[in-house]
PDB file of C-alpha atoms and ligand atoms in Angstrom:
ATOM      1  CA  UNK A1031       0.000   0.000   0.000  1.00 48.00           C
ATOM      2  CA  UNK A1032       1.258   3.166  -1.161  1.00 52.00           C
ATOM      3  CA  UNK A1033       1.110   6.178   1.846  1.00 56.00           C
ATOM      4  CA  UNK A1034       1.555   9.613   0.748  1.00 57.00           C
ATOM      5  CA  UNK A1035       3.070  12.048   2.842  1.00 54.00           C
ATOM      6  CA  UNK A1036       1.454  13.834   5.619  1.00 55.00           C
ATOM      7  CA  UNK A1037      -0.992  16.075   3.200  1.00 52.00           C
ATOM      8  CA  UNK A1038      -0.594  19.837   4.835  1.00 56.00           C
ATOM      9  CA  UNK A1039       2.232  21.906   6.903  1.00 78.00           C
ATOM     10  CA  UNK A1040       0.989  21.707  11.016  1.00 87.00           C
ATOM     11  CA  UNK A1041      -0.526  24.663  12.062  1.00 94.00           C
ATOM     12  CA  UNK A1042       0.635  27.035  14.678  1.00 97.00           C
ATOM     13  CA  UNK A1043      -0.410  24.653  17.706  1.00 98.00           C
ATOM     14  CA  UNK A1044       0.674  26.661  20.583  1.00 98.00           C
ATOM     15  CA  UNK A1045      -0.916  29.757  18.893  1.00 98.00           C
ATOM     16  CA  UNK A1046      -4.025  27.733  18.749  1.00 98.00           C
ATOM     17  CA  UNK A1047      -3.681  26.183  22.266  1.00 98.00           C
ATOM     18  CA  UNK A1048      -3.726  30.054  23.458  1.00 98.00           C
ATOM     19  CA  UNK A1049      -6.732  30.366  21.378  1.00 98.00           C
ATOM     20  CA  UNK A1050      -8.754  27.645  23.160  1.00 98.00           C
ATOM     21  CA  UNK A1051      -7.472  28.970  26.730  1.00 98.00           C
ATOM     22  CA  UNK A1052      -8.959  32.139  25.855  1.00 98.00           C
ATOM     23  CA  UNK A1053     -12.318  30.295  24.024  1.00 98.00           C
ATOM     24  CA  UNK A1054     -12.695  28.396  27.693  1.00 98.00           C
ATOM     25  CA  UNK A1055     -12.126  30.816  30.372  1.00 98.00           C
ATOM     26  CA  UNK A1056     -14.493  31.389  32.579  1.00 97.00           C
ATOM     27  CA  UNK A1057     -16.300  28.470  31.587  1.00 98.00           C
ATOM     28  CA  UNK A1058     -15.846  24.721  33.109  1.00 98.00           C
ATOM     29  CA  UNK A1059     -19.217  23.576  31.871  1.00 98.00           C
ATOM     30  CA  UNK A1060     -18.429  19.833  30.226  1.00 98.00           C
ATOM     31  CA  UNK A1061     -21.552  19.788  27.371  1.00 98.00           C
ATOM     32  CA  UNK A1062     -20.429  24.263  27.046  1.00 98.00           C
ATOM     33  CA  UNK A1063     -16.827  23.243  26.709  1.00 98.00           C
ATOM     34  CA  UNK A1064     -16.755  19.998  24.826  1.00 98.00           C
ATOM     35  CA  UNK A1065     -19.273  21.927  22.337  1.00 98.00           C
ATOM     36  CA  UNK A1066     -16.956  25.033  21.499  1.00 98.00           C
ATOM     37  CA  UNK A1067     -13.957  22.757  21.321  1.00 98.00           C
ATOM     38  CA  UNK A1068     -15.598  20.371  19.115  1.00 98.00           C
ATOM     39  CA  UNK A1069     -16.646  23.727  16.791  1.00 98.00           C
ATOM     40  CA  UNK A1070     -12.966  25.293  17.036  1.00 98.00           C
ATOM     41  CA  UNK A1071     -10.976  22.252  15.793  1.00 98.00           C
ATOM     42  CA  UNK A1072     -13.187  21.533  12.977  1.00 98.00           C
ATOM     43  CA  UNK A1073     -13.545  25.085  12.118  1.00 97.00           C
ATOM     44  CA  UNK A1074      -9.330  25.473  12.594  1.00 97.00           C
ATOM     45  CA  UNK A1075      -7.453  22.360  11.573  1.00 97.00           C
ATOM     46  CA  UNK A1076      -8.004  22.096   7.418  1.00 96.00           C
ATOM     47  CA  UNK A1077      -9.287  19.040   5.713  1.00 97.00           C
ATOM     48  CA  UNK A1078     -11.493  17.284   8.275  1.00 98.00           C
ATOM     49  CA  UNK A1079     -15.306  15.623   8.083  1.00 97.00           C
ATOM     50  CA  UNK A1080     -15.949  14.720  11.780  1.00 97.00           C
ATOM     51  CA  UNK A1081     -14.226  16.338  15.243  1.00 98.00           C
ATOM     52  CA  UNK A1082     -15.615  15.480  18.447  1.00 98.00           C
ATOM     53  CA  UNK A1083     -16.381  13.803  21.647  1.00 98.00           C
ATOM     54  CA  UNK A1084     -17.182   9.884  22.641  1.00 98.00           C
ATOM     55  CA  UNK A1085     -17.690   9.755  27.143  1.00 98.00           C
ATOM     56  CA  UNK A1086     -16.900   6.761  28.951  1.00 98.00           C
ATOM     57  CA  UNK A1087     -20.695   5.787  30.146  1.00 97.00           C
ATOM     58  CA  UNK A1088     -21.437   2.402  32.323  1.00 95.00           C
ATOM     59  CA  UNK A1089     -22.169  -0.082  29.196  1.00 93.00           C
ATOM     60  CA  UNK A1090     -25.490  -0.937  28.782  1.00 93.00           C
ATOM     61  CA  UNK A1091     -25.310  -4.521  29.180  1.00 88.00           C
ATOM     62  CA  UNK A1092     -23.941  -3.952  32.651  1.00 85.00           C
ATOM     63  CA  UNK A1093     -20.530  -4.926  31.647  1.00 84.00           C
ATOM     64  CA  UNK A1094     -17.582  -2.210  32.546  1.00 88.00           C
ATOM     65  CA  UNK A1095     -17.749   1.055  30.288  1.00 93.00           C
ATOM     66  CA  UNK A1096     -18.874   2.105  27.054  1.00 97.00           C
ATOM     67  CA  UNK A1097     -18.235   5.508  24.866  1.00 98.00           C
ATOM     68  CA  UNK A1098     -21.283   7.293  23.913  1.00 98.00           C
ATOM     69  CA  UNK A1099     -21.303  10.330  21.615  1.00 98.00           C
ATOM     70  CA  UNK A1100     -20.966  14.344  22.859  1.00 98.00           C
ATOM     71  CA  UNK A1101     -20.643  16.642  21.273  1.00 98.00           C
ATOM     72  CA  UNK A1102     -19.290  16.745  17.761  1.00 98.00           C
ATOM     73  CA  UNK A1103     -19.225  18.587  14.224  1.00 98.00           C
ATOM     74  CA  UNK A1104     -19.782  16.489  11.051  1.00 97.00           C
ATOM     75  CA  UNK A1105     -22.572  13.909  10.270  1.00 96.00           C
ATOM     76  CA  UNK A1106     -24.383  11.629  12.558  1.00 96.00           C
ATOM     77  CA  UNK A1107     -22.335   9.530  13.910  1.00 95.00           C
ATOM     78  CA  UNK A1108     -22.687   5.783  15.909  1.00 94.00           C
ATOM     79  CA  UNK A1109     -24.070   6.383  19.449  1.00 96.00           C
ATOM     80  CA  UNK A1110     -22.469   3.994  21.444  1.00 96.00           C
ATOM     81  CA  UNK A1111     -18.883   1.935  20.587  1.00 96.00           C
ATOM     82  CA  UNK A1112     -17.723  -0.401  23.141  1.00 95.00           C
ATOM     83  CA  UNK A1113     -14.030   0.073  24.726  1.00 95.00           C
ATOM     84  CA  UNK A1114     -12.317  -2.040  22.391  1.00 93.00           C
ATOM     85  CA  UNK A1115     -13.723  -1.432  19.289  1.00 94.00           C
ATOM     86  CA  UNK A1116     -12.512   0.274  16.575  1.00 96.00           C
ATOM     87  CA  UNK A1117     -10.158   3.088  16.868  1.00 97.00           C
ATOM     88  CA  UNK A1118     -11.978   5.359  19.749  1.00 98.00           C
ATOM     89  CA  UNK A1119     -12.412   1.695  21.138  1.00 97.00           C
ATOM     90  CA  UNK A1120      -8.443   0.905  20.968  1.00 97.00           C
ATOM     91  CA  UNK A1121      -7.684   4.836  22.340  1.00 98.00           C
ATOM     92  CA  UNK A1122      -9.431   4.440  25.514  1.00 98.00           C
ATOM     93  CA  UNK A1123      -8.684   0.929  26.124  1.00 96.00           C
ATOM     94  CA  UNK A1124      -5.049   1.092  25.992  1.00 97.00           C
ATOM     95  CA  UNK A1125      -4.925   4.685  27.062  1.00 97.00           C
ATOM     96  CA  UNK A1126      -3.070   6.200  24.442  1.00 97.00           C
ATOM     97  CA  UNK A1127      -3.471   8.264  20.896  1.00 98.00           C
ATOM     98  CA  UNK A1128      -4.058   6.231  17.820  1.00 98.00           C
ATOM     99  CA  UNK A1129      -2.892   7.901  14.572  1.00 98.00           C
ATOM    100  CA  UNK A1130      -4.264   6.078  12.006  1.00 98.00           C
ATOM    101  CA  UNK A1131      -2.589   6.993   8.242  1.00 97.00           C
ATOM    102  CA  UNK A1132      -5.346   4.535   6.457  1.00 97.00           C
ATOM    103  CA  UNK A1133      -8.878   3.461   8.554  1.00 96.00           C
ATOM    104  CA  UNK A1134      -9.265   1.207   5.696  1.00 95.00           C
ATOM    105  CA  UNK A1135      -6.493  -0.886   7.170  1.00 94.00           C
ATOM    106  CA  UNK A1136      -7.097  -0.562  10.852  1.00 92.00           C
ATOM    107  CA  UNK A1137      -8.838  -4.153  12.002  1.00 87.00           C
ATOM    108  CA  UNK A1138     -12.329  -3.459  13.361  1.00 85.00           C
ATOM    109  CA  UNK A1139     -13.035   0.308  12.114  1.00 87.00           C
ATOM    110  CA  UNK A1140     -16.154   1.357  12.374  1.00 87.00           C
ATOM    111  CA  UNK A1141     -17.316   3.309   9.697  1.00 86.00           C
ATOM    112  CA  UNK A1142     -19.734   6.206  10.872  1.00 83.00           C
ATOM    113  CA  UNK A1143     -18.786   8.462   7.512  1.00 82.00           C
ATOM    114  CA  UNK A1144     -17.881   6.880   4.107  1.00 86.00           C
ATOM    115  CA  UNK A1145     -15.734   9.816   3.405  1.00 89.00           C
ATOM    116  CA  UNK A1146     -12.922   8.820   6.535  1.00 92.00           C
ATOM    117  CA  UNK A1147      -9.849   7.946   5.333  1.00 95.00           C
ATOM    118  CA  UNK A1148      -7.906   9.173   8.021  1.00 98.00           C
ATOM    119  CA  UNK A1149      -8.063   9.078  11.782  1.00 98.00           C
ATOM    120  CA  UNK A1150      -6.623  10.231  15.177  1.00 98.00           C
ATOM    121  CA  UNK A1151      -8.161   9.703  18.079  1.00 98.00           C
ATOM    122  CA  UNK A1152      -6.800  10.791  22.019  1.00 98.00           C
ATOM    123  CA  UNK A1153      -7.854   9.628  25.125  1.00 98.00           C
ATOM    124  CA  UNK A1154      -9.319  12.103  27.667  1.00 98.00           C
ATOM    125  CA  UNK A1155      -7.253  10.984  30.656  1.00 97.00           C
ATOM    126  CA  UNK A1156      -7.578  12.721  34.282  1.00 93.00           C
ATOM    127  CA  UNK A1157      -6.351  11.592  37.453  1.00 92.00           C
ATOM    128  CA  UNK A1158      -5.602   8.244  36.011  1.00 92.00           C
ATOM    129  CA  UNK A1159      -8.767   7.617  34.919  1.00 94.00           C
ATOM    130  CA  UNK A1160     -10.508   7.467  30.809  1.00 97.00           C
ATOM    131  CA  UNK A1161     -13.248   9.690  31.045  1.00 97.00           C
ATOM    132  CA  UNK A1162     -13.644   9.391  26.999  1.00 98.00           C
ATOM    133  CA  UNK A1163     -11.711  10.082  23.970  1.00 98.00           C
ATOM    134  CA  UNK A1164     -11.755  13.339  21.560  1.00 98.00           C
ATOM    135  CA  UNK A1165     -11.990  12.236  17.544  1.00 98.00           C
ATOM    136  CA  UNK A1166     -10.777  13.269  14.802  1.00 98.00           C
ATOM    137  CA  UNK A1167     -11.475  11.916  10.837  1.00 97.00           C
ATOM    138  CA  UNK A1168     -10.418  13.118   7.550  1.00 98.00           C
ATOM    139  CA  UNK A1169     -10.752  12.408   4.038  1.00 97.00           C
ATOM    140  CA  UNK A1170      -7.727  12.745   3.367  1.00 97.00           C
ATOM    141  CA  UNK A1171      -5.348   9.444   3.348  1.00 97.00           C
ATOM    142  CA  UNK A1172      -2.136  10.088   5.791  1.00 97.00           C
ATOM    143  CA  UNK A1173      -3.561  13.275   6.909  1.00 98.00           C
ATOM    144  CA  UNK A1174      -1.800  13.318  10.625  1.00 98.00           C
ATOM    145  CA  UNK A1175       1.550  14.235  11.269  1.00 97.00           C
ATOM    146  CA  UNK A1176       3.743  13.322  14.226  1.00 97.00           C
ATOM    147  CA  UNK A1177       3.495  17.021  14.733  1.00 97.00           C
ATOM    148  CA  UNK A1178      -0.053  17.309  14.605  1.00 98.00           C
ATOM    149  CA  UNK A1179      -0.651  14.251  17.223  1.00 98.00           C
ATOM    150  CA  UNK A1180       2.124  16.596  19.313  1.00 98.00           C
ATOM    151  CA  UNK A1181      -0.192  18.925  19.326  1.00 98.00           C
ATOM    152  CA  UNK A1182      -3.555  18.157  19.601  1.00 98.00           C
ATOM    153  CA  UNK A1183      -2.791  16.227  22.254  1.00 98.00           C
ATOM    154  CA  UNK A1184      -1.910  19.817  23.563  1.00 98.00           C
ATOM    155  CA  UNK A1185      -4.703  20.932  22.864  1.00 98.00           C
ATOM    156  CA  UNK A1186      -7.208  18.100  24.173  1.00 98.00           C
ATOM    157  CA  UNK A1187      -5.208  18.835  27.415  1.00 98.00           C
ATOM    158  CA  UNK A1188      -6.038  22.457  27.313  1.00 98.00           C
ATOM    159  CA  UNK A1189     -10.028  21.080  26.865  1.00 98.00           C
ATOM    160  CA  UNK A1190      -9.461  18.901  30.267  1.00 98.00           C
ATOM    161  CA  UNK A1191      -7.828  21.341  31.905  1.00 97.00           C
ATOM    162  CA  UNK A1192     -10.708  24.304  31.481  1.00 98.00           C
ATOM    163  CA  UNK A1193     -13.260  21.773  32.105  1.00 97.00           C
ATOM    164  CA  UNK A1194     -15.016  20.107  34.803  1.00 96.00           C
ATOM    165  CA  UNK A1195     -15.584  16.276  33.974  1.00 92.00           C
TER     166      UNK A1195
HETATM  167  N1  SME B 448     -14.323   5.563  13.165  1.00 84.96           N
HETATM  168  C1  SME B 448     -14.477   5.508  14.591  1.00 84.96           C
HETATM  169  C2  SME B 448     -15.919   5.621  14.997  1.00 84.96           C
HETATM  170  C3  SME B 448     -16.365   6.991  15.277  1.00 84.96           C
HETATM  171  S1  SME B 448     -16.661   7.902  13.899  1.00 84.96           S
HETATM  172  O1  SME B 448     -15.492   7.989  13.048  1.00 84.96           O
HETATM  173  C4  SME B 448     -17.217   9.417  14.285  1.00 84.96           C
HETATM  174  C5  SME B 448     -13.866   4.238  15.165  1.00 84.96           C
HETATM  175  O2  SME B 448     -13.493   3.319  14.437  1.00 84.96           O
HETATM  176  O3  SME B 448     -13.761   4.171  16.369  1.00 84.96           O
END
């Protein structure tokens, strides 16, 4: 499989890290918050079709946790995705940021848009425990950068630290 390189120069991160401090001050509502983050990434970071939110919720079934969706930009998405599953699935079960240059290839994607190609997804992580993950498609093949996982993973922490969840 042929991978092209990352498709656009990283923004200014810490510029845009400032920007959300600014956005969120004042204001540690979770749904407020989670809402104009969701808005600012899509509306900031080029060539994207979905940004937002998944919460760890008490699974259904009675079984440990579940994500459900938050808030988000982009089309309707799946409600609920077990830890686990596909790539928000992976990110809060093993706790860590999962770049992902093709979904195509990723074992178990779920497919919420057609027009994904592209995915990064970072666990919301506070006092040790997953309290969700923040996600992030795009159409474009090999759209994230090392740099760019550097920094939204700034800027998700900027999110948790304005906000009460
Ligand atoms: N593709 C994700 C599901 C969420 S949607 O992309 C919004 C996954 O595999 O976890």
């Amino acid at each position: 499989m042929h991978i092209t390189p990352a498709a656009s120069t990283a923004p200014d991160y810490a510029m845009l890290v400032r920007q959300v401090d600014s956005i969120l001050e004042g204001e540690r509502d979770l749904v407020a918050n989670a809402s104009q983050f969701s808005a600012f990434i899509y509306d900031t970071i080029a060539d994207l079709n979905w940004a937002g939110f998944y919460l760890a919720r008490p699974a259904r079934n009675g079984a440990g946790q579940e994500l459900l969706v938050g808030p988000f930009q982009g089309k309707v998405a799946c409600a609920r995705i077990p830890f686990g599953r596909g790539v928000c699935g992976a990110a809060a079960e093993q706790r860590q940021t999962m770049l992902v240059p093709d979904v195509h290839a990723f074992p178990g994607h779920i497919a919420c848009d057609s027009a994904s190609n592209a995915e990064i997804v970072i666990p919301l992580i506070k006092n040790g425990a997953v309290l969700g993950v923040f996600d992030i498609d795009s159409p474009t093949l090999n759209r994230f950068s090392q740099a760019d996982q550097a920094g939204l993973e700034a800027l998700v922490a900027a999110f948790l630290a304005a906000t009460d969840l």
